[in-house]
CSV table of C-alpha atoms and ligand atoms in Angstrom, one decimal:
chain,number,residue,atom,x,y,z
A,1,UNK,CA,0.0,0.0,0.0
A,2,UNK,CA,1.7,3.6,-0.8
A,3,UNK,CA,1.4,6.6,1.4
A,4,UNK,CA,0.4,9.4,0.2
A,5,UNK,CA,0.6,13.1,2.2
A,6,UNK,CA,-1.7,15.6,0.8
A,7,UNK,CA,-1.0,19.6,1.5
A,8,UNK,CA,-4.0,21.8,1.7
A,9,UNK,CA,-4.4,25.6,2.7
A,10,UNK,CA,-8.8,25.7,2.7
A,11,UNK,CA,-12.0,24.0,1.5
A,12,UNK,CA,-10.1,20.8,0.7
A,13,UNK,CA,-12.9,19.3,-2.2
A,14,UNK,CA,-9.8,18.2,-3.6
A,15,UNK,CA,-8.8,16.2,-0.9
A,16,UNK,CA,-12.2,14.6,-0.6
A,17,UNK,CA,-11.8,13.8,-4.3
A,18,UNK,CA,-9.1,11.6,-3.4
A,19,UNK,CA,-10.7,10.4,-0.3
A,20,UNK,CA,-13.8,9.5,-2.3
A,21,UNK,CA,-11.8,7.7,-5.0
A,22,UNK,CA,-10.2,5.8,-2.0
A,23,UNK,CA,-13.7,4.8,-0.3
A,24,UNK,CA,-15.2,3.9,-3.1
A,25,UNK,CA,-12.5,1.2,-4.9
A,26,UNK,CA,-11.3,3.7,-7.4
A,27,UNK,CA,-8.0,3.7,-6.1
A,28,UNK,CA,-6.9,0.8,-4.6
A,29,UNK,CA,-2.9,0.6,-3.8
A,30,UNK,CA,-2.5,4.1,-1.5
A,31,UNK,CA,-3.8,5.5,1.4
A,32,UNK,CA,-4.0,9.0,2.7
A,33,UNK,CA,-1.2,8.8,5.8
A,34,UNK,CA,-0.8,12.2,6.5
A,35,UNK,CA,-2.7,15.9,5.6
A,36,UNK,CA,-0.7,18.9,6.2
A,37,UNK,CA,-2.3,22.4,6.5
A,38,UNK,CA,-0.6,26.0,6.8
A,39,UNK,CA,-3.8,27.4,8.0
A,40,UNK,CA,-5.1,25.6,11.2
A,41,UNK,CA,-8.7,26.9,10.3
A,42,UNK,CA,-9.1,24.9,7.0
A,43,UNK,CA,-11.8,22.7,6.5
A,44,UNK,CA,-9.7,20.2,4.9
A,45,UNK,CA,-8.5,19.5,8.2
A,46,UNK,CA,-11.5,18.8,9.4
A,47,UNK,CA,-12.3,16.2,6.5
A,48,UNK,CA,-9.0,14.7,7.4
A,49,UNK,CA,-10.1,13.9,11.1
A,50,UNK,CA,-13.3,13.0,10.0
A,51,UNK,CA,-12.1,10.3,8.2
A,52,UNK,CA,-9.9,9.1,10.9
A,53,UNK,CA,-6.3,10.3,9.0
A,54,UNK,CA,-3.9,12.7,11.1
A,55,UNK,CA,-4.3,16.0,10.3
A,56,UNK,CA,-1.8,18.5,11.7
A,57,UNK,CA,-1.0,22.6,10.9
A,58,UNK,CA,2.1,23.8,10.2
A,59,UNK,CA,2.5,27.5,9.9
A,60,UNK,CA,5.2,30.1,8.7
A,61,UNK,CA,3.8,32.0,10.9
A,62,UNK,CA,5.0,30.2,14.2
A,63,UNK,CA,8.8,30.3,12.8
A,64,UNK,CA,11.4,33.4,13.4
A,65,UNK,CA,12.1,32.6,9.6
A,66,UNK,CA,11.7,31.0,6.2
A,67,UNK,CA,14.8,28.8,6.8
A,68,UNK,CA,13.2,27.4,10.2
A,69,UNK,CA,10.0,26.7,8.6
A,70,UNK,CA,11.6,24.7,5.9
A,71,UNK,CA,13.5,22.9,8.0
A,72,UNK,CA,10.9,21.9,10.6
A,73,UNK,CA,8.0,21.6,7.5
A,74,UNK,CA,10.3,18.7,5.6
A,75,UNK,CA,11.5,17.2,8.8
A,76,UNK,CA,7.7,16.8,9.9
A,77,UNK,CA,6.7,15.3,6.4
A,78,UNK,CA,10.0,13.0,6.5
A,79,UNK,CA,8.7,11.7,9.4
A,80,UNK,CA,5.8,10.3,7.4
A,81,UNK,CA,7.7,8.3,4.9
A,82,UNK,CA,5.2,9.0,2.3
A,83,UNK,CA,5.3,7.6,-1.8
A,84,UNK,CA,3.6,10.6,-3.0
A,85,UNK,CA,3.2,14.6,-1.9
A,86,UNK,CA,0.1,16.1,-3.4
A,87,UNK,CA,-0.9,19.5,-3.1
A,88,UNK,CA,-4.7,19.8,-3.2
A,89,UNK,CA,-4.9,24.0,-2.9
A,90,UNK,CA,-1.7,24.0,-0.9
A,91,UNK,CA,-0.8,27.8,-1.0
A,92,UNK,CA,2.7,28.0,0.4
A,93,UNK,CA,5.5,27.6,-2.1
A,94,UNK,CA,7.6,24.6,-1.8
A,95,UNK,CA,10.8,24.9,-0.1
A,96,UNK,CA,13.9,23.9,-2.3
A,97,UNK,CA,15.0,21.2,-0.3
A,98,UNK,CA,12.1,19.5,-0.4
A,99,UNK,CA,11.4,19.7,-4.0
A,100,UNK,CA,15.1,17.9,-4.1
A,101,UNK,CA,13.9,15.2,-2.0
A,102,UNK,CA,10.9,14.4,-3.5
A,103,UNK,CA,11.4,15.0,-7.1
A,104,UNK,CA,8.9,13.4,-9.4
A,105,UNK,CA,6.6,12.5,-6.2
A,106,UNK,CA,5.5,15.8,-5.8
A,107,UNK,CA,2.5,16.7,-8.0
A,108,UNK,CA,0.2,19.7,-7.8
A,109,UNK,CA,-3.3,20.7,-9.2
A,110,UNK,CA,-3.8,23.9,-10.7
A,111,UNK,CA,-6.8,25.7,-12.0
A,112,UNK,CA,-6.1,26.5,-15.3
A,113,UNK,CA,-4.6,25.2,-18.8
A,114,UNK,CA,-0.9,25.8,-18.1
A,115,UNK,CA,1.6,28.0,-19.0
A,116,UNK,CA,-1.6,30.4,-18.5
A,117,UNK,CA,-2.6,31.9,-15.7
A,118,UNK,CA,-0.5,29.9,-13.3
A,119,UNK,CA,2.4,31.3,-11.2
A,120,UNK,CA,3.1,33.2,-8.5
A,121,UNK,CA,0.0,35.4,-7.5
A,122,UNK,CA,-2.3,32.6,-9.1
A,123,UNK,CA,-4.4,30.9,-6.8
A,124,UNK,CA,-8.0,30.3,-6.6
A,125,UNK,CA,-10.6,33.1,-8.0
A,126,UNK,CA,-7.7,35.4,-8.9
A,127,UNK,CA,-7.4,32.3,-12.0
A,128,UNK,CA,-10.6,32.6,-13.5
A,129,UNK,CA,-10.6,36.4,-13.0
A,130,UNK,CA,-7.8,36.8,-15.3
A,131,UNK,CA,-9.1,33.6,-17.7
A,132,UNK,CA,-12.3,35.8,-17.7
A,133,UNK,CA,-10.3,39.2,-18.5
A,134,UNK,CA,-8.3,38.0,-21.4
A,135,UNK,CA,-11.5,36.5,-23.2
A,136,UNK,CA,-9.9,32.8,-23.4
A,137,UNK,CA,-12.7,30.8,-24.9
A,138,UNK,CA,-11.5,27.3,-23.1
A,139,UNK,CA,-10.1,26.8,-19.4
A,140,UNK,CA,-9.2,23.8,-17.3
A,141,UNK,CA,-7.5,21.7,-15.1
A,142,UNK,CA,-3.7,20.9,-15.0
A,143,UNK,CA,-2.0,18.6,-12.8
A,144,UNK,CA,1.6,18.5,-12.6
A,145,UNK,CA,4.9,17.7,-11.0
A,146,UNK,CA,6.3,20.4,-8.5
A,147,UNK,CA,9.5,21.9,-9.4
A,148,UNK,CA,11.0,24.9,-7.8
A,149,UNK,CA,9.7,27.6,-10.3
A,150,UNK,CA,6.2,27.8,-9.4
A,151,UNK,CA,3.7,25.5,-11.9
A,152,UNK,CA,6.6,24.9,-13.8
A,153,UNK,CA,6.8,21.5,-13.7
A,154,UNK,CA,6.2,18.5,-16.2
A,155,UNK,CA,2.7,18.0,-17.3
A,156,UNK,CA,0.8,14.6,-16.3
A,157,UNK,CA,-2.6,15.7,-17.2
A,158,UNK,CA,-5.0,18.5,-18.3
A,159,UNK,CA,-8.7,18.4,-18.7
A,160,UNK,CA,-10.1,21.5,-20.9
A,161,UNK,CA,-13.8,22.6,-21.1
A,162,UNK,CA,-15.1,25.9,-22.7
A,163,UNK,CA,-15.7,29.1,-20.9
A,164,UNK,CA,-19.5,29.9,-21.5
A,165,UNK,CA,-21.3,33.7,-22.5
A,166,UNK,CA,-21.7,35.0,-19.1
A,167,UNK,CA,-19.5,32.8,-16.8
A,168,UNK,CA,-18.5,34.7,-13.8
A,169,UNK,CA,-15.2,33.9,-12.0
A,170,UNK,CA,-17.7,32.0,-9.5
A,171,UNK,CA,-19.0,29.7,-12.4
A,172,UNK,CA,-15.7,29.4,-14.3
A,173,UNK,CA,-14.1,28.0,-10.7
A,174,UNK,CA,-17.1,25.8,-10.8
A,175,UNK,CA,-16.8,23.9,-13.5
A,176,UNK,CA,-13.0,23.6,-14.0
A,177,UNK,CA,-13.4,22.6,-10.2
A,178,UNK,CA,-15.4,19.3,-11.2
A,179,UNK,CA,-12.5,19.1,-14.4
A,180,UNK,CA,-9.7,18.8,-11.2
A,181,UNK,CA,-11.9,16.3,-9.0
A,182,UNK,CA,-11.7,14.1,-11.8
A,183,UNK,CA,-7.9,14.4,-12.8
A,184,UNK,CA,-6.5,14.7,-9.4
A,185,UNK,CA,-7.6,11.5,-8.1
A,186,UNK,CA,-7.3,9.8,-11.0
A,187,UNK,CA,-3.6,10.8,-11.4
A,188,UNK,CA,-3.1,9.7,-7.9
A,189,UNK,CA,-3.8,6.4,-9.4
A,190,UNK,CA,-1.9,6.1,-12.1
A,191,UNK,CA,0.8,6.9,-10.0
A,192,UNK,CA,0.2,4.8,-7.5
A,193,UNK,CA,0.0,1.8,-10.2
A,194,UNK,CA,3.5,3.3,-11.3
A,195,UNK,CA,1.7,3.5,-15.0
A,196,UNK,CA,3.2,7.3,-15.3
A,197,UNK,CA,6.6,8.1,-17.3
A,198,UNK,CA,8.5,10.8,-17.5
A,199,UNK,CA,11.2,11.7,-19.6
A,200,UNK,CA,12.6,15.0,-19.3
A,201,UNK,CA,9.1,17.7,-19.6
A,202,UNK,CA,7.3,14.8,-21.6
A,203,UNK,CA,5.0,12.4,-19.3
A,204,UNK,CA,3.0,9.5,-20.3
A,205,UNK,CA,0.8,7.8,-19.0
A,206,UNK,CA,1.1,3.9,-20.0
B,301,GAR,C1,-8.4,24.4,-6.2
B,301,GAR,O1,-9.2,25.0,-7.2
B,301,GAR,C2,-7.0,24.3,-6.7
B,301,GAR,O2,-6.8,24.1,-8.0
B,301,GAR,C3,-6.5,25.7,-6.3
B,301,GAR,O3,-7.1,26.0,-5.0
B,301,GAR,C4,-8.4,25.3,-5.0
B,301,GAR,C5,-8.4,24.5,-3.7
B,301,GAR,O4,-9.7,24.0,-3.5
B,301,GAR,N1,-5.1,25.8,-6.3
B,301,GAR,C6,-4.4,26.8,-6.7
B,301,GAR,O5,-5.0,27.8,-7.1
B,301,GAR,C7,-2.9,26.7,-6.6
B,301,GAR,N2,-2.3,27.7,-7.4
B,301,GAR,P1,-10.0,22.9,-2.5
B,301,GAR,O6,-9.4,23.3,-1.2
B,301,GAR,O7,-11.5,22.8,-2.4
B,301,GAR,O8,-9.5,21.6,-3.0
């Protein structure tokens, strides 16, 4: 069975996905171990206790710097000996040390097609607001591995769908939302069943 630790910073639908996909035979090799939080007030926590799995908060807040954080945050996820890091609307960027440790079992889900609208500054309604501004006529989902330039990573999936007359940032986030629910687990899958290659920025899926 592979452990999996997943990161969250709110609501946590994507960590239910996964939870979901677990419950219900979907995916059928990993199990949730471990689900870290920089916020102590997100609901994702709250899933994460409800379904019996540690849930703990980890805060830059609580450290006199970025270098002390780091250290304690990867020394607290070491100590779970996880397979697989997923970031399900994590919001802090990944420290350096442990993208190094973890490379190629780091993945994150972003809402949007990448290389647009993802980076630094793009998280959550802020995406479809600036999807919405430029006029784009399709959006998405995009899960991918986590290397230090943020979204920059390797692609392992995307899942398009077309941005309607008259969507609002609320009903853009809607519908690419259901797009990630349905890549996100099912990536953690193919992972998990070792069925994902990748060979330099190329990935596929066998
Ligand atoms: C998701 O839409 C995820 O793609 C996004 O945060 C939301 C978290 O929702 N992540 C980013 O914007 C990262 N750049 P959730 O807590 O309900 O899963």
């Amino acid at each position: 069975m592979l452990k999996v630790a997943v990161l969250v910073s709110g609501g946590g639908t994507n960590l239910q996905a996964i939870l979901d996909a677990i419950d219900e035979g979907r995916i059928t090799n990993a199990q949730v171990d471990v689900v870290i939080s920089n916020n102590p007030g997100a609901y994702a926590l709250e899933r994460a206790k409800g379904h019996g799995i540690e849930a703990l908060c980890i805060s830059p807040k609580d450290y006199e710097s970025r270098a002390a954080f780091n250290e304690a945050f990867l020394a607290k996820l070491d100590s779970y000996q996880v397979d697989l890091v997923v970031l399900a609307g994590f919001l802090v960027v990944i420290p350096e040390q442990m993208i190094a440790r973890y490379r190629n079992r780091i993945i994150n889900i972003h809402p949007s097609l990448i290389p647009s609208f993802c980076g630094k500054g793009f998280y959550g309604l802020k995406v479809h607001e600036a999807a919405l501004g430029y006029g784009v006529k399709v959006s998405g989902a995009t899960v991918h591995f986590v290397e230090a330039d943020v979204d920059a990573g390797a692609i392992v999936m995307q899942r398009a769908g077309s941005v309607e007359d008259g969507d609002t940032p609320e009903s853009l986030q809607a519908r690419v939302l259901k797009a990630e629910h349905e890549i996100l687990p099912l990536c953690v899958k193919l992972l998990c069943e070792g069925r994902v290659a990748k060979e330099g920025r190329k990935v596929y899926i066998r």
